[in-house]
């Protein structure tokens, strides 16, 4: 992925093109502050640091997000990296922009080390901390540019960033129905995580596109002619080339046999009404014989995720096999921007109603991004309140531990490992010594101090522990101590027949 260096002039031009009566003054003020703050600093690429916030803001303006978001994009790295504080930003730009910058800064604490066990927590935390959907868009824009400039980073950092993007960011983009964003994140990460396979897949795709490009153009022209003859005027016909990572996964499923992949380049026909979809399918079949068993009517029988389209694969001109996808504009947007049902289908199980509702709301917003009319206002209004009964706490390494609200350092310690729980003696929360019963908050960095010689946990901890897991472990570990035995008896929780030998 080549890096494009944007200037403030480029950003201004884009904003003038994409927005009606934009508040350019706001953006310029944000730029001026960011430029001063990052003055004299370079990125690893050798470019001035300001090239990064500019690229992030440019992406956000391409997505036509509110200029508050674009301005926050310009400011997103200054609290962490320079002497400017959040209060300064709030004074100059108000609470909304300051809030966005704050959320993005907080999300930086989360680091993924590739531990499978924490993947789902990471995703949840990402969503929970980005309580405002605009923060997610900012994080995606930030990450995308970091991936584009990853070549200048040390190998270890490349691997970590790419893995985090593939395991955490891309699936979230997918869940939000941002299929374009997901594809970009996946392909960029793929290049670093598996360069050999990336090159191989790239070569296969390039060869095939070169071989088939002219042919597909011919088929598109023929199809357009067919539509005109049928008096279907408002139609779009285009070729859709499969993305690299998606092709790579499919190739693996077909033992690498490229000849079995018929949708490498598909022809997509987008129409205005449903009836036309069937008419055009009929016309296609009159002209080209369908491959048996490959006609799929997802219009009358939508996929469980709500996806609608007609698919057919035909023996096209000169006997070549070509897949067609026929859908209305509305179905197209649905497929592109996703619906919550899509997410439910792909990641079934372990979802609470609350999560689903939230995803549904997001999905609706995503679809509205397509026509953008009331979208900006809606985003402004929306504060999403999810996972209210859960908190997400970090280990000093940046791993995420998911706890119930009110969870304490002892719950945290047992969530990591029984031994850490049994031997914990003190805790540092955000670099300050605290009591073991201190209720934790989302985003806290918790460092448990253990005493290797400690024999067993304090049975009194049970009183303030919020997780059953911690309580059970404490009970197991203290059953054999006198104090533990007494506690058990006093609580009358279980029959304690005789005191243990000491
Ligand atoms: Mn950044």
XYZ file of C-alpha atoms and ligand atoms in Angstrom:
503
model
C 0.000 0.000 0.000
C 1.656 3.237 -1.074
C 1.606 6.100 1.375
C 0.077 9.326 0.137
C 1.247 12.480 1.884
C -1.602 14.933 2.309
C -1.194 18.635 2.975
C -3.658 20.891 4.738
C -4.512 22.244 1.266
C -5.555 18.740 0.153
C -7.738 18.411 3.221
C -9.329 21.806 2.590
C -10.083 20.896 -1.012
C -11.672 17.600 0.001
C -13.802 19.294 2.649
C -15.015 21.933 0.191
C -15.995 19.122 -2.159
C -17.651 16.853 0.417
C -19.430 19.271 2.743
C -22.000 21.981 2.381
C -20.997 25.254 4.050
C -18.162 23.654 6.036
C -16.723 25.357 9.106
C -13.241 25.471 7.622
C -12.083 27.798 10.361
C -12.540 25.023 12.931
C -10.459 22.584 10.915
C -7.742 25.167 10.332
C -7.561 25.979 14.041
C -7.206 22.302 14.846
C -4.527 21.961 12.192
C -2.598 24.960 13.519
C -2.555 23.567 17.053
C -1.585 20.081 15.924
C 1.102 21.431 13.646
C 2.635 23.476 16.469
C 2.371 20.623 18.913
C 4.109 18.107 16.647
C 6.594 20.669 15.312
C 10.044 19.259 14.657
C 9.002 15.649 15.136
C 9.225 13.043 12.440
C 7.610 9.669 12.005
C 9.695 6.558 11.419
C 8.988 7.047 7.722
C 11.016 10.258 7.868
C 7.975 12.398 7.110
C 6.973 15.193 9.500
C 4.697 13.839 12.212
C 1.802 16.070 11.103
C 1.489 13.871 7.978
C -0.146 11.250 10.213
C -2.983 13.313 11.761
C -3.522 14.846 8.334
C -3.964 11.408 6.776
C -6.363 10.391 9.545
C -8.418 13.581 9.137
C -8.426 13.087 5.362
C -9.887 9.589 5.700
C -12.570 10.852 8.095
C -13.458 13.629 5.669
C -13.667 11.064 2.869
C -16.217 9.265 5.008
C -17.981 12.629 5.292
C -18.064 12.500 9.063
C -18.857 15.619 11.039
C -16.096 18.234 11.048
C -15.813 17.822 14.818
C -14.615 14.293 14.106
C -12.257 15.489 11.382
C -10.836 18.117 13.752
C -10.489 15.560 16.537
C -8.634 13.421 13.983
C -6.119 16.248 13.552
C -5.707 16.504 17.321
C -5.831 12.823 18.197
C -2.149 12.303 19.033
C -1.287 15.536 20.786
C -2.366 14.784 24.352
C -0.148 11.760 24.542
C 2.827 13.012 22.599
C 3.111 16.711 23.419
C 2.756 19.143 26.302
C -0.810 20.036 25.417
C -3.462 18.793 27.830
C -7.021 17.738 27.398
C -8.090 20.873 29.259
C -6.332 23.011 26.656
C -8.251 21.239 23.917
C -11.522 21.591 25.763
C -10.919 25.315 26.259
C -10.169 25.883 22.613
C -12.503 23.387 20.942
C -15.208 22.527 23.431
C -16.195 19.313 25.232
C -17.271 17.302 22.189
C -13.922 17.399 20.400
C -12.056 17.054 23.700
C -14.159 13.983 24.534
C -13.331 12.346 21.206
C -9.605 12.973 21.655
C -9.810 11.622 25.205
C -11.512 8.384 24.131
C -9.009 7.761 21.354
C -6.132 8.399 23.765
C -7.571 5.954 26.305
C -8.008 3.244 23.690
C -4.256 3.340 23.061
C -3.669 1.639 26.401
C -5.142 -1.546 25.064
C -2.484 -3.727 23.540
C -2.955 -7.091 22.001
C -0.160 -9.591 22.331
C -1.683 -12.294 20.230
C -2.962 -14.285 23.188
C -5.991 -16.153 21.909
C -7.574 -16.097 25.350
C -7.942 -12.324 25.328
C -9.234 -11.800 21.795
C -12.903 -11.573 22.674
C -12.200 -9.319 25.659
C -10.158 -7.038 23.455
C -13.009 -6.702 20.995
C -15.476 -6.037 23.791
C -13.231 -3.524 25.450
C -12.673 -1.753 22.187
C -16.402 -1.384 21.738
C -17.055 -0.528 25.368
C -14.423 2.159 25.597
C -15.463 3.611 22.311
C -18.828 4.423 23.843
C -19.309 6.825 20.972
C -19.349 5.203 17.549
C -17.403 8.131 16.100
C -14.404 7.025 18.165
C -14.440 3.710 16.351
C -14.311 5.487 12.997
C -11.368 7.526 14.277
C -9.557 4.420 15.469
C -10.076 2.735 12.114
C -8.727 5.759 10.234
C -5.759 5.917 12.636
C -5.019 2.223 12.292
C -5.349 2.211 8.526
C -2.706 4.918 8.198
C -0.441 3.186 10.693
C -0.697 0.034 8.579
C 0.139 2.003 5.457
C 3.332 3.268 7.106
C 4.218 0.058 8.902
C 7.109 -0.637 6.518
C 9.196 1.864 8.501
C 8.680 0.044 11.788
C 10.815 -2.661 13.399
C 9.743 -6.166 12.554
C 8.315 -6.941 15.985
C 6.074 -3.907 15.914
C 4.974 -4.768 12.381
C 3.902 -8.209 13.514
C 2.069 -6.962 16.568
C 0.194 -4.189 14.767
C -0.725 -6.420 11.851
C -1.934 -9.204 14.130
C -3.961 -6.819 16.230
C -5.541 -5.344 13.101
C -6.413 -8.746 11.715
C -7.672 -10.257 14.975
C -9.372 -7.270 16.584
C -10.031 -4.393 14.201
C -11.028 -6.233 11.042
C -13.645 -8.430 12.752
C -15.153 -5.368 14.431
C -15.312 -3.590 11.076
C -16.964 -6.736 9.775
C -19.465 -6.797 12.601
C -20.317 -3.195 11.939
C -20.933 -4.069 8.325
C -18.060 -1.895 7.151
C -17.001 -4.437 4.561
C -14.774 -2.023 2.675
C -12.898 -1.068 5.848
C -12.633 -4.691 6.851
C -11.138 -5.603 3.490
C -8.557 -2.823 3.651
C -7.503 -3.767 7.180
C -7.275 -7.458 6.314
C -5.260 -7.029 3.157
C -2.820 -4.591 4.758
C -2.263 -6.925 7.734
C -2.007 -10.020 5.569
C 0.986 -8.476 3.757
C 2.986 -8.416 7.012
C 1.717 -11.518 8.727
C 2.207 -13.875 5.854
C 4.267 -12.131 3.171
C 4.924 -15.321 1.191
C 1.258 -16.235 0.910
C 0.375 -12.603 0.305
C 2.741 -12.433 -2.667
C 1.554 -15.760 -3.989
C -2.129 -14.803 -3.751
C -1.365 -11.403 -5.210
C 0.385 -13.000 -8.177
C -2.504 -15.408 -8.755
C -5.035 -12.600 -8.648
C -2.994 -10.344 -10.896
C -2.524 -13.035 -13.496
C -6.189 -13.898 -13.447
C -7.319 -10.282 -13.627
C -4.934 -9.667 -16.524
C -6.193 -12.793 -18.272
C -9.816 -12.069 -17.650
C -9.953 -8.259 -17.555
C -10.665 -7.649 -21.234
C -13.026 -10.570 -21.325
C -15.038 -9.263 -18.348
C -15.213 -5.789 -19.918
C -16.713 -7.447 -22.965
C -19.278 -9.295 -20.834
C -20.174 -6.073 -19.016
C -20.761 -4.308 -22.348
C -22.899 -7.211 -23.587
C -24.910 -7.148 -20.351
C -25.447 -3.403 -20.601
C -26.709 -3.884 -24.150
C -29.087 -6.549 -22.897
C -30.428 -4.192 -20.242
C -30.994 -1.381 -22.727
C -32.887 -3.749 -25.004
C -35.073 -4.750 -22.067
C -35.735 -1.054 -21.403
C -34.036 -1.178 -18.030
C -32.408 2.220 -17.935
C -31.256 2.957 -14.422
C -28.857 0.117 -13.935
C -25.218 -0.211 -12.984
C -23.077 -3.063 -14.191
C -19.580 -3.517 -12.889
C -16.931 -6.122 -12.258
C -16.133 -6.976 -8.667
C -12.659 -8.367 -7.995
C -12.257 -10.500 -4.906
C -10.061 -9.079 -2.166
C -6.716 -10.737 -1.451
C -7.222 -12.034 2.050
C -10.685 -13.271 1.215
C -9.319 -15.038 -1.871
C -6.516 -16.552 0.207
C -8.999 -18.015 2.689
C -11.178 -19.389 -0.086
C -8.203 -20.912 -1.884
C -7.332 -22.737 1.313
C -10.818 -24.187 1.438
C -10.464 -25.466 -2.132
C -6.972 -26.924 -1.613
C -5.500 -24.098 -3.644
C -7.403 -24.946 -6.812
C -8.010 -21.570 -8.453
C -10.111 -23.121 -11.237
C -12.797 -23.909 -8.644
C -13.185 -20.276 -7.654
C -15.786 -18.801 -9.955
C -16.273 -15.504 -8.170
C -12.725 -14.218 -8.550
C -14.218 -11.573 -10.776
C -18.002 -11.456 -10.603
C -20.304 -9.274 -12.639
C -22.614 -7.262 -10.455
C -25.863 -5.817 -11.766
C -27.573 -3.219 -9.585
C -31.153 -2.331 -10.487
C -33.913 -0.158 -9.105
C -36.638 -2.693 -8.493
C -36.980 -6.289 -7.480
C -39.050 -7.371 -10.473
C -36.264 -6.346 -12.819
C -33.863 -8.613 -10.956
C -35.869 -11.680 -12.000
C -36.412 -10.396 -15.540
C -32.700 -9.875 -15.990
C -31.907 -13.293 -14.521
C -34.241 -14.808 -17.120
C -32.577 -12.859 -19.912
C -29.116 -13.951 -18.787
C -30.212 -17.581 -18.798
C -31.740 -17.257 -22.255
C -28.421 -16.098 -23.557
C -26.026 -18.182 -21.468
C -26.719 -21.617 -20.080
C -26.635 -21.689 -16.278
C -24.263 -24.064 -14.492
C -26.579 -26.581 -12.777
C -27.012 -26.131 -9.064
C -25.538 -22.673 -8.951
C -28.638 -20.500 -9.240
C -29.348 -19.005 -5.844
C -32.422 -16.957 -5.078
C -31.464 -15.057 -1.952
C -34.236 -12.555 -2.702
C -37.171 -14.822 -1.953
C -35.045 -16.753 0.514
C -32.636 -14.306 2.142
C -29.589 -15.694 3.901
C -30.008 -15.892 7.683
C -28.034 -12.644 7.883
C -30.594 -10.872 5.735
C -28.409 -10.790 2.629
C -30.447 -10.556 -0.554
C -29.367 -11.002 -4.176
C -29.803 -13.373 -7.063
C -26.663 -15.335 -7.869
C -26.083 -17.394 -10.945
C -23.065 -18.894 -12.617
C -23.279 -19.331 -16.376
C -21.327 -20.785 -19.267
C -20.674 -17.409 -20.774
C -19.148 -16.339 -24.108
C -16.563 -18.838 -25.389
C -17.583 -21.304 -22.680
C -15.976 -19.314 -19.856
C -17.643 -19.632 -16.473
C -18.837 -16.313 -15.000
C -20.738 -15.509 -11.815
C -23.439 -12.823 -11.881
C -24.892 -11.128 -8.813
C -28.157 -9.275 -9.327
C -29.656 -7.009 -6.675
C -31.458 -3.744 -6.084
C -29.693 -0.630 -4.861
C -31.222 -1.151 -1.445
C -30.022 -4.738 -1.222
C -26.616 -3.556 -2.348
C -26.323 -1.040 0.453
C -27.484 -3.636 2.929
C -24.794 -6.019 1.749
C -22.165 -3.309 1.866
C -23.027 -1.701 5.185
C -24.346 -4.716 6.954
C -27.207 -5.335 9.294
C -27.093 -6.619 12.817
C -28.572 -9.893 11.629
C -25.443 -10.438 9.640
C -23.391 -10.269 12.765
C -25.795 -12.505 14.646
C -25.523 -15.082 11.906
C -21.763 -15.123 11.744
C -21.010 -14.960 15.430
C -23.948 -16.776 16.881
C -24.157 -17.555 20.555
C -23.031 -15.709 23.672
C -24.731 -12.432 22.880
C -26.887 -10.600 25.312
C -29.935 -8.764 24.071
C -28.318 -5.522 25.012
C -25.333 -6.150 22.827
C -27.556 -7.098 19.956
C -29.617 -3.982 20.283
C -26.521 -1.900 20.252
C -25.232 -3.634 17.163
C -28.566 -3.117 15.494
C -28.425 0.571 16.178
C -24.936 0.775 14.809
C -25.944 -1.163 11.764
C -28.788 1.202 11.057
C -26.392 4.088 11.295
C -23.997 2.347 8.979
C -26.686 1.998 6.378
C -27.619 5.593 6.747
C -24.047 6.507 6.080
C -24.903 5.502 2.551
C -27.195 8.460 1.916
C -25.646 10.646 4.581
C -28.601 12.987 4.878
C -29.493 12.860 8.555
C -26.557 10.726 9.375
C -24.315 13.415 10.800
C -26.986 14.724 13.129
C -27.830 11.248 14.302
C -24.237 10.505 15.120
C -24.088 13.679 17.146
C -27.069 12.631 19.193
C -25.980 9.141 19.745
C -24.209 8.034 22.848
C -24.177 4.348 23.047
C -24.486 2.728 26.363
C -23.229 -0.814 26.231
C -21.889 -3.413 28.530
C -22.953 -1.248 31.400
C -22.692 -4.105 33.825
C -19.171 -5.077 32.765
C -15.821 -3.404 33.229
C -12.619 -3.944 31.283
C -9.376 -3.739 33.170
C -5.815 -3.966 31.893
C -2.783 -5.896 33.006
C 0.461 -3.874 32.961
C 1.174 -5.578 29.615
C -2.091 -4.285 28.162
C -4.078 -7.526 28.180
C -7.762 -7.027 28.888
C -9.584 -8.710 31.740
C -13.365 -8.604 31.684
C -15.011 -8.286 35.144
C -18.463 -7.539 36.504
C -19.106 -4.016 37.691
C -17.596 -3.455 41.140
C -14.962 -6.128 40.548
C -11.906 -5.827 42.792
C -8.161 -6.489 42.441
C -8.729 -9.925 43.984
C -11.297 -10.818 41.296
C -8.776 -9.549 38.778
C -5.960 -11.641 40.244
C -8.014 -14.831 40.151
C -9.145 -14.067 36.603
C -5.509 -14.138 35.530
C -4.438 -17.251 37.401
C -5.369 -19.079 40.600
C -1.798 -18.816 41.837
C -1.774 -15.055 41.400
C -5.011 -14.877 43.354
C -3.790 -17.131 46.140
C -0.539 -15.257 46.561
C -1.652 -11.674 46.049
C -0.777 -9.293 48.847
C -1.039 -5.790 47.455
C -2.035 -3.923 44.349
C -0.969 -0.940 42.326
C -3.826 0.660 40.390
C -2.708 3.187 37.778
C 0.653 3.355 39.565
C -0.777 3.968 43.032
C -0.827 1.553 45.932
C -4.436 0.694 46.812
C -6.379 -1.736 48.963
C -7.292 -5.128 47.616
C -11.017 -4.355 47.940
C -10.904 -1.190 45.819
C -13.626 -1.359 43.138
C -11.987 -1.209 39.712
C -13.018 0.963 36.780
C -12.856 0.298 33.055
C -9.451 1.213 31.705
C -7.604 0.861 35.020
C -4.145 -0.644 34.767
C -3.878 -3.158 37.576
C -0.579 -4.520 38.798
C -0.932 -7.299 41.362
C 1.927 -7.704 43.792
C 2.402 -11.263 44.956
C 4.203 -12.807 47.856
C 5.727 -16.087 46.749
C 5.837 -17.377 50.312
C 2.198 -16.738 51.013
C 0.467 -20.026 51.857
C -3.155 -19.201 51.219
C -5.504 -16.298 50.525
C -7.418 -14.435 53.205
C -10.893 -16.001 53.559
C -12.299 -12.555 54.359
C -11.734 -11.591 50.739
C -14.854 -13.607 49.914
C -16.902 -10.785 51.404
C -15.913 -8.272 48.783
C -15.231 -10.478 45.754
C -17.704 -10.016 42.914
C -16.943 -13.094 40.866
C -18.026 -16.594 41.725
C -14.734 -17.770 40.283
C -12.685 -15.877 42.878
C -14.983 -16.906 45.748
C -14.790 -20.575 44.791
C -11.017 -20.466 44.503
C -10.654 -18.732 47.847
C -12.925 -21.267 49.470
C -10.992 -24.151 47.927
C -7.694 -22.710 49.045
C -8.729 -21.867 52.582
C -10.786 -24.920 53.389
C -7.720 -26.409 54.974
C -6.881 -23.512 57.224
C -8.493 -22.968 60.592
C -9.639 -19.495 59.745
C -11.054 -20.730 56.467
C -12.840 -23.566 58.179
C -14.343 -21.149 60.711
C -15.440 -18.775 57.980
C -17.124 -21.599 56.136
C -18.932 -22.746 59.245
C -20.002 -19.236 60.161
C -21.344 -18.622 56.719
C -23.135 -21.937 56.916
C -22.457 -22.383 53.235
C -21.497 -25.957 53.420
C -21.189 -28.693 55.938
C -17.822 -28.556 57.602
C -17.588 -31.763 59.498
C -14.351 -31.443 61.308
C -11.691 -28.853 61.701
C -8.613 -29.483 59.627
C -5.349 -30.506 61.186
C -2.928 -27.672 61.424
Mn -2.372 8.148 15.625
